[in-house]
Coordinates of C-alpha atoms in Angstrom, one line a residue:
Chain A
M39 CA -15.9 -144.9 25.6
T40 CA -16.0 -141.3 25.8
L41 CA -14.1 -138.3 24.6
N42 CA -12.1 -138.3 27.8
N43 CA -9.8 -141.3 26.7
S44 CA -6.9 -138.6 26.2
S45 CA -3.4 -138.4 27.6
S46 CA -4.9 -135.1 29.4
K47 CA -4.1 -134.3 32.9
I48 CA -7.0 -132.3 33.2
A49 CA -8.3 -132.4 36.7
K50 CA -11.8 -133.8 37.0
T51 CA -14.2 -132.5 39.5
E52 CA -17.6 -133.9 40.0
A53 CA -19.2 -130.7 40.3
W54 CA -21.7 -130.0 37.4
P55 CA -21.3 -129.8 34.3
N56 CA -17.9 -131.8 34.9
N57 CA -19.9 -134.7 36.4
S58 CA -19.8 -138.2 34.6
W59 CA -23.0 -139.0 32.6
E60 CA -22.1 -142.8 31.9
N61 CA -24.8 -144.6 34.0
T62 CA -27.9 -143.0 33.4
S63 CA -30.7 -143.2 31.2
E64 CA -31.4 -139.5 31.1
P65 CA -30.7 -137.8 27.9
L66 CA -27.4 -135.8 27.9
L67 CA -28.8 -132.9 26.0
S68 CA -32.7 -132.2 25.9
M69 CA -34.2 -129.3 24.2
Q70 CA -37.9 -128.7 24.8
G71 CA -40.3 -126.4 23.0
I72 CA -37.5 -124.4 21.3
E73 CA -38.8 -121.4 19.5
K74 CA -36.5 -118.6 17.9
Y75 CA -37.4 -115.5 16.4
F76 CA -35.2 -113.2 14.5
G77 CA -37.0 -110.1 14.6
K78 CA -40.4 -111.0 12.9
A79 CA -39.0 -114.1 11.4
H80 CA -40.2 -117.2 13.0
V81 CA -37.1 -119.5 12.6
L82 CA -37.8 -122.2 15.1
K83 CA -41.3 -123.1 15.7
G84 CA -41.2 -125.4 18.7
I85 CA -38.5 -128.0 18.6
D86 CA -38.5 -130.9 20.9
L87 CA -35.1 -133.0 21.0
E88 CA -33.1 -135.3 23.0
C89 CA -29.7 -136.6 22.6
Y90 CA -28.5 -139.5 24.6
R91 CA -24.9 -140.2 25.6
G92 CA -23.2 -142.0 22.3
E93 CA -25.7 -140.9 20.0
V94 CA -24.8 -139.3 16.6
I95 CA -27.5 -137.4 15.6
A96 CA -27.4 -135.9 11.8
I97 CA -29.7 -132.9 11.1
I98 CA -30.7 -132.5 7.4
G99 CA -33.0 -130.2 5.6
P100 CA -33.3 -127.6 3.1
S101 CA -31.5 -124.2 3.5
G102 CA -33.1 -121.8 5.8
S103 CA -35.0 -124.7 7.6
G104 CA -33.3 -123.7 10.9
K105 CA -30.9 -126.5 11.3
S106 CA -28.1 -124.2 12.2
T107 CA -30.1 -122.1 14.4
L108 CA -31.1 -125.0 16.3
L109 CA -27.5 -126.2 16.9
R110 CA -26.6 -122.9 17.9
C111 CA -29.4 -123.0 20.5
A112 CA -27.9 -126.0 22.0
N113 CA -25.0 -124.0 23.6
L114 CA -26.8 -120.9 23.6
L115 CA -24.8 -119.0 20.9
E116 CA -28.4 -118.3 20.0
E117 CA -30.7 -117.7 22.7
P118 CA -33.9 -119.5 22.1
T119 CA -36.7 -117.0 22.4
T120 CA -38.8 -119.5 24.4
G121 CA -38.2 -123.1 25.5
N122 CA -35.8 -124.7 27.7
V123 CA -32.3 -126.4 27.2
I124 CA -31.5 -129.2 29.7
F125 CA -27.9 -130.4 29.8
K126 CA -26.9 -133.0 31.9
G127 CA -30.1 -132.5 34.2
K128 CA -29.8 -128.9 34.4
D129 CA -31.7 -126.1 32.7
I130 CA -29.0 -124.0 31.1
T131 CA -31.3 -121.3 29.8
D132 CA -31.5 -120.2 33.5
I133 CA -29.6 -117.0 33.6
R134 CA -28.0 -118.0 36.9
V135 CA -26.1 -121.1 34.9
D136 CA -22.6 -120.0 33.9
I137 CA -23.0 -120.7 30.4
N138 CA -19.3 -120.9 29.9
K139 CA -18.7 -123.7 32.1
V140 CA -21.6 -125.5 29.9
R141 CA -19.6 -124.6 26.7
T142 CA -16.4 -126.2 27.7
K143 CA -18.7 -129.6 27.8
M144 CA -20.3 -128.8 24.5
G145 CA -17.6 -128.1 21.7
I146 CA -18.9 -126.5 18.6
V147 CA -17.2 -126.5 15.1
F148 CA -18.3 -123.9 12.5
Q149 CA -18.6 -123.9 8.7
S150 CA -15.9 -121.3 8.5
Y151 CA -13.5 -122.8 11.0
N152 CA -12.9 -119.8 12.8
L153 CA -9.6 -120.5 13.9
F154 CA -7.7 -117.7 15.3
P155 CA -5.5 -116.2 12.5
H156 CA -3.1 -114.4 14.8
K157 CA -2.5 -117.5 16.7
K158 CA -0.2 -120.5 15.7
V159 CA -2.1 -123.8 15.4
F160 CA -1.0 -125.1 19.0
E161 CA -2.0 -121.7 20.5
N162 CA -5.3 -122.1 18.9
I163 CA -5.8 -125.2 20.9
T164 CA -4.0 -124.3 24.1
L165 CA -6.0 -120.8 24.5
A166 CA -8.9 -122.0 26.0
L167 CA -7.0 -124.9 27.9
R168 CA -5.0 -122.1 29.5
N169 CA -7.4 -119.4 29.8
V170 CA -10.7 -121.4 30.8
L171 CA -9.6 -124.6 32.4
G172 CA -6.5 -122.9 33.9
I173 CA -4.0 -125.8 32.8
K174 CA -0.4 -125.4 33.0
K175 CA 1.5 -124.7 29.9
A176 CA 3.4 -127.7 29.4
D177 CA 0.2 -130.0 30.0
A178 CA -1.7 -127.7 27.6
L179 CA 1.0 -128.3 25.0
K180 CA 1.0 -132.0 25.5
E181 CA -2.9 -132.1 25.1
A182 CA -2.6 -130.0 21.9
E183 CA -0.1 -132.4 20.5
F184 CA -2.2 -135.4 21.2
E185 CA -5.2 -133.8 19.7
L186 CA -3.6 -132.7 16.6
K187 CA -1.9 -136.2 16.1
R188 CA -5.4 -137.5 16.6
V189 CA -6.9 -135.7 13.6
G190 CA -3.7 -136.2 11.7
L191 CA -1.9 -132.9 11.9
G192 CA 0.9 -133.6 14.4
E193 CA 3.3 -132.0 12.3
K194 CA 1.6 -128.6 12.0
M195 CA 1.7 -127.5 15.5
D196 CA 3.9 -124.2 14.7
A197 CA 2.0 -123.3 11.5
Y198 CA -0.4 -120.6 11.2
P199 CA -3.8 -121.1 10.1
S200 CA -3.3 -119.3 6.7
Q201 CA -0.6 -121.7 5.7
L202 CA -3.1 -124.8 6.0
S203 CA -5.6 -126.0 3.5
G204 CA -9.4 -125.6 4.5
G205 CA -9.6 -129.3 5.2
Q206 CA -6.5 -128.9 7.5
Q207 CA -7.8 -125.9 9.1
Q208 CA -11.2 -127.5 9.8
R209 CA -9.3 -130.5 11.5
V210 CA -7.5 -128.0 13.6
A211 CA -10.9 -126.7 14.7
I212 CA -12.0 -130.2 15.5
A213 CA -9.0 -130.8 17.5
R214 CA -9.5 -127.5 19.4
A215 CA -13.0 -128.6 20.3
L216 CA -11.8 -132.0 21.2
A217 CA -8.9 -130.7 23.6
M218 CA -11.5 -129.4 26.0
Q219 CA -12.8 -132.8 26.7
P220 CA -16.5 -132.0 25.9
D221 CA -19.4 -134.4 26.6
M222 CA -20.6 -133.9 23.1
L223 CA -19.7 -132.0 19.9
L224 CA -21.9 -129.9 17.6
F225 CA -20.8 -129.6 13.9
D226 CA -22.3 -126.8 12.0
E227 CA -22.0 -127.8 8.4
V228 CA -18.3 -128.3 8.8
T229 CA -17.5 -129.4 5.1
A230 CA -19.8 -126.9 3.4
A231 CA -16.9 -124.8 2.5
L232 CA -14.6 -127.6 1.4
D233 CA -14.3 -129.3 -1.9
P234 CA -15.1 -132.9 -2.0
E235 CA -11.6 -134.1 -1.6
L236 CA -10.8 -132.1 1.5
S237 CA -14.2 -132.6 3.1
G238 CA -13.4 -136.4 2.7
E239 CA -10.5 -135.8 5.2
V240 CA -12.7 -133.9 7.5
L241 CA -15.4 -136.5 7.5
Q242 CA -12.9 -139.2 8.1
V243 CA -11.9 -137.6 11.4
I244 CA -15.7 -137.3 12.4
R245 CA -16.2 -140.9 11.4
G246 CA -13.4 -141.6 13.7
L247 CA -15.1 -140.0 16.5
A248 CA -18.3 -142.0 16.0
E249 CA -16.5 -145.2 16.1
E250 CA -15.1 -144.0 19.3
G251 CA -18.5 -143.5 20.8
S252 CA -18.4 -139.9 20.6
T253 CA -21.9 -138.0 21.2
M254 CA -22.4 -135.6 18.4
M255 CA -24.8 -133.6 16.9
I256 CA -24.0 -133.0 13.0
V257 CA -25.8 -130.2 10.5
T258 CA -24.7 -131.4 7.2
H259 CA -25.7 -131.4 3.6
E260 CA -23.8 -134.7 2.9
M261 CA -26.4 -137.3 2.9
G262 CA -24.1 -140.2 2.3
F263 CA -22.2 -139.3 5.3
A264 CA -25.4 -138.8 7.4
K265 CA -26.7 -142.1 6.3
E266 CA -23.3 -143.9 7.1
V267 CA -22.3 -142.4 10.4
A268 CA -25.7 -141.3 12.1
S269 CA -27.3 -143.4 14.8
R270 CA -30.4 -141.2 14.2
V271 CA -31.4 -138.7 11.5
I272 CA -33.5 -135.7 12.0
F273 CA -35.3 -134.0 8.8
M274 CA -36.2 -130.3 9.7
D275 CA -38.3 -128.0 7.4
D276 CA -39.4 -124.6 8.0
G277 CA -38.2 -124.6 11.6
Q278 CA -40.1 -127.9 12.7
I279 CA -38.9 -131.4 13.0
V280 CA -40.8 -133.1 10.1
E281 CA -39.6 -136.4 10.6
Q282 CA -36.6 -138.4 12.7
G283 CA -35.8 -141.9 12.8
T284 CA -32.9 -144.4 11.9
P285 CA -30.8 -143.7 8.7
S286 CA -32.5 -146.4 6.8
Q287 CA -35.9 -145.2 8.1
I288 CA -35.4 -141.9 6.9
F289 CA -33.4 -142.6 3.5
D290 CA -34.9 -145.7 2.6
D291 CA -38.6 -145.4 3.7
P292 CA -39.4 -141.6 4.1
K293 CA -42.9 -141.2 5.3
T294 CA -43.8 -137.7 4.9
S295 CA -44.1 -136.0 1.4
R296 CA -41.9 -133.2 2.3
L297 CA -39.0 -135.4 3.1
Q298 CA -39.7 -137.5 -0.1
K299 CA -39.5 -134.4 -2.0
F300 CA -36.4 -133.3 -0.3
L301 CA -34.6 -136.5 -0.9
S302 CA -35.6 -136.7 -4.6
Q303 CA -34.0 -133.3 -4.9
V304 CA -30.5 -133.9 -3.1
L305 CA -29.9 -137.7 -3.9
Chain B
M22 CA -7.5 -92.9 -46.0
S23 CA -9.9 -96.0 -46.4
S24 CA -10.5 -98.4 -43.6
I25 CA -8.5 -101.2 -45.4
E26 CA -5.3 -99.0 -45.7
H27 CA -5.7 -98.1 -41.9
L28 CA -5.6 -101.8 -40.8
Q29 CA -2.6 -102.5 -43.0
S30 CA -0.7 -99.6 -41.7
P31 CA -1.7 -98.5 -38.0
D32 CA 0.8 -96.0 -37.7
A33 CA 0.2 -94.2 -41.0
G34 CA -1.4 -91.2 -39.2
L35 CA 1.2 -90.4 -36.7
K36 CA 3.9 -91.1 -39.6
K37 CA 2.6 -88.5 -41.4
R38 CA 2.6 -86.1 -38.8
I39 CA 5.9 -86.7 -37.2
P40 CA 7.8 -88.2 -40.1
F41 CA 11.3 -88.3 -38.4
V42 CA 10.0 -91.1 -36.0
K43 CA 9.8 -94.5 -37.6
P44 CA 7.4 -97.0 -36.1
T45 CA 8.0 -99.9 -34.0
G46 CA 11.5 -101.1 -33.0
E47 CA 13.5 -98.3 -34.5
S48 CA 11.6 -95.7 -32.2
R49 CA 12.8 -97.7 -29.0
S50 CA 16.1 -95.7 -28.8
I51 CA 14.0 -92.6 -29.1
S52 CA 12.1 -93.5 -26.0
L53 CA 15.4 -94.0 -24.1
T54 CA 16.3 -90.6 -25.2
T55 CA 13.1 -89.0 -24.1
L56 CA 13.7 -90.7 -20.7
T57 CA 17.1 -89.5 -20.4
L58 CA 16.1 -86.0 -21.5
G59 CA 13.0 -86.0 -19.0
W60 CA 15.3 -86.7 -16.0
A61 CA 17.9 -84.1 -17.2
S62 CA 15.4 -81.5 -17.5
I63 CA 14.1 -82.2 -13.7
L64 CA 17.6 -82.8 -12.4
I65 CA 19.4 -80.0 -14.1
P66 CA 17.3 -77.1 -12.3
T67 CA 17.0 -78.8 -8.9
L68 CA 20.8 -80.1 -8.4
G69 CA 21.9 -77.0 -10.6
S70 CA 20.3 -74.4 -8.3
I71 CA 21.3 -76.1 -5.2
V72 CA 25.0 -76.0 -6.3
L73 CA 24.5 -72.4 -7.2
F74 CA 23.1 -71.4 -4.1
I75 CA 25.5 -73.2 -1.9
S76 CA 28.5 -71.9 -3.8
R77 CA 27.3 -68.3 -3.8
G78 CA 26.9 -68.9 0.1
L79 CA 23.7 -69.3 2.3
D80 CA 25.1 -67.2 5.2
D81 CA 23.5 -63.9 4.3
F82 CA 20.2 -63.0 2.6
R83 CA 21.6 -60.7 0.2
K84 CA 23.6 -63.6 -1.3
I85 CA 20.7 -65.7 -1.6
A86 CA 18.9 -62.8 -3.3
A87 CA 21.7 -62.3 -5.4
S88 CA 21.6 -65.9 -6.6
I89 CA 17.8 -65.8 -7.1
N90 CA 18.3 -63.0 -9.2
S91 CA 21.3 -64.3 -11.2
A92 CA 21.7 -64.9 -14.9
E93 CA 23.1 -68.2 -14.1
L94 CA 19.6 -69.3 -12.6
W95 CA 18.0 -67.8 -15.5
F96 CA 20.3 -70.1 -17.7
I97 CA 19.6 -73.1 -15.8
A98 CA 15.6 -72.7 -16.0
A99 CA 15.9 -72.0 -19.6
T100 CA 17.9 -75.1 -20.0
A101 CA 15.5 -77.1 -18.1
T102 CA 12.6 -75.5 -20.2
A103 CA 14.3 -76.5 -23.4
L104 CA 15.1 -80.2 -22.3
G105 CA 11.7 -80.5 -20.7
L106 CA 9.9 -79.3 -24.2
V107 CA 12.0 -81.7 -26.2
A108 CA 10.9 -84.5 -23.8
I109 CA 7.5 -83.8 -24.2
V110 CA 7.4 -83.7 -28.0
L111 CA 9.8 -87.0 -28.2
G112 CA 7.5 -88.6 -25.6
L113 CA 4.3 -87.9 -27.5
A114 CA 5.6 -88.8 -30.9
T115 CA 6.9 -92.2 -29.9
Y116 CA 4.6 -93.8 -27.0
K117 CA 2.1 -95.1 -29.5
K118 CA 4.6 -96.2 -32.0
V119 CA 7.0 -98.5 -29.9
D120 CA 6.7 -102.2 -29.8
T121 CA 7.5 -102.7 -26.3
K122 CA 5.6 -102.0 -23.0
K123 CA 8.8 -100.8 -21.6
A124 CA 9.7 -98.5 -24.3
R125 CA 6.2 -96.9 -24.3
N126 CA 6.6 -96.6 -20.3
Q127 CA 10.0 -94.9 -21.2
S128 CA 8.3 -92.4 -23.4
I129 CA 5.4 -91.5 -21.1
T130 CA 7.7 -91.1 -18.2
G131 CA 10.0 -88.8 -20.1
A132 CA 7.2 -86.6 -21.3
L133 CA 5.7 -86.4 -17.8
L134 CA 9.1 -85.6 -16.1
G135 CA 9.3 -82.8 -19.0
L136 CA 6.0 -81.5 -17.9
Q137 CA 7.1 -81.3 -14.4
A138 CA 10.4 -79.5 -15.5
L139 CA 8.4 -76.9 -17.2
V140 CA 6.4 -76.2 -14.2
L141 CA 9.7 -76.1 -11.9
S142 CA 11.2 -73.6 -14.4
G143 CA 8.2 -71.4 -14.7
V144 CA 8.6 -71.1 -10.9
I145 CA 12.2 -70.3 -11.2
F146 CA 11.6 -67.9 -13.8
A147 CA 8.9 -66.1 -11.7
F148 CA 11.4 -65.7 -8.9
N149 CA 14.2 -64.8 -11.1
N150 CA 12.4 -61.9 -12.9
T151 CA 11.4 -59.9 -9.6
D152 CA 13.7 -58.5 -6.8
A153 CA 14.3 -61.2 -4.5
T154 CA 15.8 -59.1 -1.8
R155 CA 12.9 -58.4 0.4
F156 CA 11.6 -62.2 0.1
A157 CA 15.1 -63.6 0.8
Q158 CA 15.2 -61.0 4.1
N159 CA 12.1 -62.3 5.4
F160 CA 11.9 -66.2 4.3
L161 CA 15.6 -67.0 3.6
N162 CA 17.2 -65.2 6.5
F163 CA 19.2 -67.9 8.2
P164 CA 21.9 -66.5 10.6
Q165 CA 19.1 -65.5 13.3
V166 CA 17.5 -68.8 13.1
I167 CA 20.9 -70.7 13.6
N168 CA 21.5 -68.9 16.6
Q169 CA 18.3 -70.4 18.1
L170 CA 18.9 -73.8 17.0
H171 CA 19.2 -75.0 20.5
N172 CA 15.7 -73.6 21.2
F173 CA 14.4 -75.6 18.1
W174 CA 16.0 -78.6 19.5
S175 CA 14.4 -78.2 22.8
G176 CA 11.1 -77.1 21.1
A177 CA 11.1 -80.4 19.0
M178 CA 11.8 -82.7 22.3
Y179 CA 8.8 -80.8 23.9
T180 CA 6.7 -81.1 20.9
I181 CA 7.4 -85.2 21.0
I182 CA 7.1 -85.6 24.5
L183 CA 3.7 -83.5 24.7
A184 CA 2.3 -85.7 21.6
T185 CA 3.5 -89.0 22.8
A186 CA 2.4 -88.8 26.4
S187 CA -1.0 -87.6 25.1
A188 CA -1.1 -90.4 22.5
V189 CA -0.3 -93.0 25.3
F190 CA -3.3 -91.8 27.5
G191 CA -5.3 -91.0 24.5
L192 CA -5.0 -94.6 23.2
A193 CA -6.0 -95.9 26.5
L194 CA -9.0 -93.7 26.6
G195 CA -9.9 -94.6 23.2
M196 CA -9.6 -98.3 23.8
A197 CA -11.9 -98.0 26.6
L198 CA -14.5 -96.0 24.7
A199 CA -14.4 -98.4 21.7
L200 CA -15.2 -101.4 23.9
L201 CA -18.0 -99.5 25.2
A202 CA -19.1 -98.6 21.7
V203 CA -19.3 -102.1 20.5
S204 CA -20.9 -103.1 23.5
Q205 CA -24.6 -105.0 23.1
K206 CA -26.1 -102.7 25.6
K207 CA -27.2 -99.3 24.8
V208 CA -26.8 -98.2 28.2
L209 CA -23.1 -98.4 27.9
R210 CA -22.7 -97.3 24.0
A211 CA -24.7 -94.2 24.7
P212 CA -22.1 -92.2 27.0
A213 CA -19.3 -93.3 24.7
R214 CA -21.5 -91.8 21.7
I215 CA -22.1 -88.8 23.6
Y216 CA -18.5 -88.2 24.5
V217 CA -17.0 -88.8 21.2
N218 CA -19.5 -86.6 19.4
V219 CA -19.2 -83.6 21.8
V220 CA -15.2 -83.9 21.5
R221 CA -15.5 -84.4 17.6
G222 CA -17.9 -81.4 17.3
T223 CA -15.8 -78.8 19.1
P224 CA -12.6 -77.2 18.2
L225 CA -9.5 -78.6 19.7
L226 CA -8.3 -75.0 20.8
L227 CA -11.6 -74.5 22.6
Q228 CA -11.1 -77.9 24.7
L229 CA -7.5 -76.8 25.4
S230 CA -8.5 -73.6 26.5
L231 CA -11.4 -74.7 28.7
I232 CA -9.0 -77.3 30.4
Y233 CA -6.3 -75.1 30.6
F234 CA -8.0 -72.1 32.1
G235 CA -11.0 -73.8 33.3
M236 CA -9.1 -76.0 35.6
S237 CA -7.2 -73.3 37.7
L238 CA -9.7 -70.5 37.4
G239 CA -13.2 -72.6 37.5
L240 CA -12.0 -75.6 39.7
G241 CA -9.2 -74.1 41.4
I242 CA -6.8 -77.1 40.5
N243 CA -3.5 -75.9 39.9
M244 CA -2.0 -79.1 38.0
G245 CA 0.7 -77.3 36.2
V246 CA 1.0 -76.4 32.4
F247 CA 2.5 -79.9 31.1
P248 CA -0.2 -82.0 32.7
A249 CA -3.0 -79.7 31.8
L250 CA -2.0 -79.9 28.2
V251 CA -1.5 -83.7 28.2
L252 CA -5.0 -84.1 29.7
G253 CA -6.7 -82.1 27.0
L254 CA -4.9 -83.4 24.2
S255 CA -5.4 -86.9 25.5
L256 CA -9.1 -86.3 26.0
H257 CA -9.2 -85.1 22.4
V258 CA -7.0 -87.9 20.6
G259 CA -8.9 -90.4 23.1
A260 CA -12.2 -89.8 21.0
Y261 CA -10.6 -89.9 17.6
A262 CA -8.8 -92.9 18.6
S263 CA -12.0 -94.7 19.9
E264 CA -13.8 -94.4 16.6
T265 CA -10.7 -95.9 14.8
L266 CA -10.4 -98.8 17.3
R267 CA -14.1 -99.4 17.1
A268 CA -13.8 -99.8 13.5
G269 CA -10.9 -102.2 13.8
L270 CA -12.9 -104.2 16.4
Q271 CA -15.9 -104.3 14.3
S272 CA -14.0 -105.3 11.2
V273 CA -13.0 -108.9 12.9
E274 CA -15.2 -111.5 11.8
K275 CA -18.4 -112.5 14.0
G276 CA -17.1 -116.0 13.9
Q277 CA -14.1 -115.2 16.0
L278 CA -16.1 -113.9 19.0
E279 CA -18.4 -116.8 18.5
A280 CA -15.6 -119.5 18.3
A281 CA -14.0 -118.1 21.5
R282 CA -17.2 -117.9 23.3
G283 CA -18.1 -121.5 21.8
L284 CA -14.8 -122.6 23.8
G285 CA -16.2 -121.3 27.1
L286 CA -14.1 -117.9 27.3
T287 CA -16.0 -114.9 28.9
Y288 CA -16.8 -112.2 26.9
G289 CA -14.1 -110.1 28.5
K290 CA -11.2 -112.9 27.8
S291 CA -12.6 -113.3 24.1
M292 CA -12.1 -109.5 23.4
R293 CA -8.8 -109.5 25.4
L294 CA -7.1 -112.6 23.6
V295 CA -9.1 -112.9 20.4
V296 CA -10.9 -110.0 19.1
I297 CA -8.8 -106.8 20.2
P298 CA -5.4 -108.1 18.9
Q299 CA -6.6 -108.8 15.6
G300 CA -8.8 -105.5 15.4
F301 CA -5.9 -103.5 16.8
R302 CA -3.4 -104.6 14.3
R303 CA -5.7 -103.7 11.4
V304 CA -5.8 -100.0 12.7
I305 CA -2.2 -99.4 13.6
P306 CA -1.4 -97.6 10.3
P307 CA -4.8 -95.1 10.8
L308 CA -3.7 -95.0 14.5
M309 CA -0.3 -93.8 13.6
N310 CA -1.9 -91.1 11.1
E311 CA -3.7 -89.9 14.3
Y312 CA -0.3 -89.5 16.2
I313 CA 1.2 -87.7 13.1
G314 CA -2.1 -85.5 13.5
L315 CA -1.4 -85.1 17.3
I316 CA 2.2 -84.0 16.6
K317 CA 0.8 -81.1 14.4
D318 CA -2.1 -80.4 16.9
T319 CA 0.5 -79.6 19.8
S320 CA 0.9 -76.4 18.0
L321 CA -2.0 -75.0 19.1
V322 CA -0.6 -74.8 22.7
A323 CA 1.1 -71.7 21.3
F324 CA -2.1 -69.9 21.3
L325 CA -2.7 -70.4 25.0
G326 CA 0.2 -68.2 25.7
V327 CA 2.1 -70.7 27.8
S328 CA 5.5 -69.3 27.4
L329 CA 6.4 -69.7 31.1
G330 CA 7.7 -73.3 30.9
Q331 CA 9.0 -75.2 28.0
R332 CA 8.1 -74.2 24.6
D333 CA 6.8 -76.7 21.6
L334 CA 8.1 -76.3 18.0
F335 CA 5.6 -73.6 16.9
S336 CA 5.9 -71.4 19.6
V337 CA 9.7 -71.4 19.3
A338 CA 8.8 -70.2 15.7
S339 CA 6.5 -67.8 16.6
Q340 CA 8.7 -66.0 19.4
G341 CA 11.4 -66.1 17.1
Y342 CA 9.4 -64.2 14.6
A343 CA 7.9 -61.7 17.1
Q344 CA 11.5 -60.9 18.3
F345 CA 13.2 -60.5 15.0
F346 CA 10.3 -60.1 12.5
N347 CA 11.9 -63.0 10.4
S348 CA 9.7 -65.5 8.8
T349 CA 12.3 -67.9 8.2
F350 CA 11.8 -69.1 11.9
Y351 CA 8.6 -70.4 10.5
I352 CA 10.3 -72.2 7.6
A353 CA 12.6 -73.7 10.0
S354 CA 9.7 -75.1 12.0
G355 CA 8.0 -76.3 9.1
I356 CA 11.3 -78.2 8.3
A357 CA 11.5 -79.4 11.9
Y358 CA 7.9 -80.8 11.7
L359 CA 8.8 -82.6 8.6
V360 CA 11.8 -83.9 9.8
I361 CA 9.6 -85.6 12.7
T362 CA 6.6 -86.6 10.8
I363 CA 8.1 -88.0 7.3
P364 CA 9.5 -90.9 8.8
L365 CA 6.4 -91.6 10.6
I366 CA 4.5 -91.1 7.3
M367 CA 6.9 -93.6 5.6
V368 CA 6.3 -96.2 8.3
V369 CA 2.6 -96.0 7.8
T370 CA 2.9 -96.3 3.9
Y371 CA 5.1 -99.2 4.5
L372 CA 2.6 -100.9 6.9
E373 CA -0.4 -100.1 4.7
R374 CA 1.3 -101.8 1.6
R375 CA 2.4 -104.8 3.7
M376 CA -1.2 -105.3 4.9
R377 CA -2.7 -104.7 1.2
N378 CA -0.4 -107.5 0.3
G379 CA -1.6 -109.8 2.9
R380 CA 0.5 -109.5 6.1

């Protein structure tokens, strides 16, 4: 069960990073000793994190704790000041690695959707298929249609993003990431800009992906959702991983006083 | 008047001062009258004088001078003044008393039109009172201009071709400079910055002179008049366009580039497919303004003394003036520039309004 169960005709080459990562006990993604400074601000203070195929990791914590920065360090949208990011066994912080190839295998969805407003919905999806993966127009279109149906927006192919609700835009953004057939998906507070009803429809899509066995790292403020879909929850505070474990360990039996205090404030 | 009285009858003050205007609904018809008078006061002098001038003839400056000094024109201006004054008084008297927004707007519009009619009439009186023969001979002397109309036509073509060719090359240069200017690398930003500042900090006439004369005299490159002018104007307008384009590119939300990079697009493809299309669209109106400015700036080529080849609009005018000592040539070229630029200005206004209303 992977994200690759679509109708796509994307040619599968075995070369890294397109190689299969099915029968291995190695982590899909491993972040080692990540430190990040923004000027003098010390945002990440030595993070070690491993993500295995099929895991759904929810990252929780107060605002400014470095959750989003950590997520963005995974696909090097932010470059860690020090530390290594190992993806499928290869250190992608090595400048000789083509980061664009890595990013096709590690989709990211943002809080503010970031759909391309000058492109129709299907063009948002086919843009990278055509210009990064070099897929033929007809095949890319088929792929876009498949992924849009998957997020329940099959009829919005020809709409412009501005004609959609926030929840629909975010689902298109998820479809756009899914179309690349990534090995894992990064979700950066994807429901933070949505009202409860609209965030519900987005969470439903992510829930479906979790059931299909997709590998995901989810930065979220929705504690109930984290508890429900995550296989592992990571609590961050002040640029460090303070506590991690299964949802029941984190939410029902928090060990550290910082997590206890955080949970008492948000639940 | 006590405060209670004032509350009971808010119009009491005005009513006392202008007794013939009754408050509220009954003054609505006076508002409409005010508006009508306002329009009349402005239309009578404009249309009236046009009819007067045409009926008396435009083919000889003496006839035009006679029209300017005529009693009929004085009468037209006097009528406009009277109507304008009445409109102002009625407008001021009614605008606070009427009970609908529409009527109030009519009163105010009428009064303002009346005010403009007063200014217009004042100008007409001033010309009417002085001997207009010399003025008409110099500025409204059309026959010689009409004989040269073909030159104005070719001059306008040359101006448009010069400006358009320079705009095309300037836009390409501007985009290249803008992309350098938004680069993360200082070593790429710096040359763009230096170029733009040098060009913005020196006069266009100096730049054109340096290129036009410097190319042939200094470097021995004889590239011809037209290519030299296009080169000079392109290098100039490219610097300004680059600043506009840079602002456009920087106005695109950072998330757009991030989303594109996050999908695995290279920086170049992200810019070409995502950032540039959005940024460019937003600065089309200011870029068109620069094109309009370029059309006017082509007039500077007249000062290079390039009379050998074709002449631009302004050169045609100044040569006409030099030949006949008739300033009407300047008037005619001004009108020709307006015929070219006004439609463009209207397009810019339309695009800006459409963008303000969200696409």
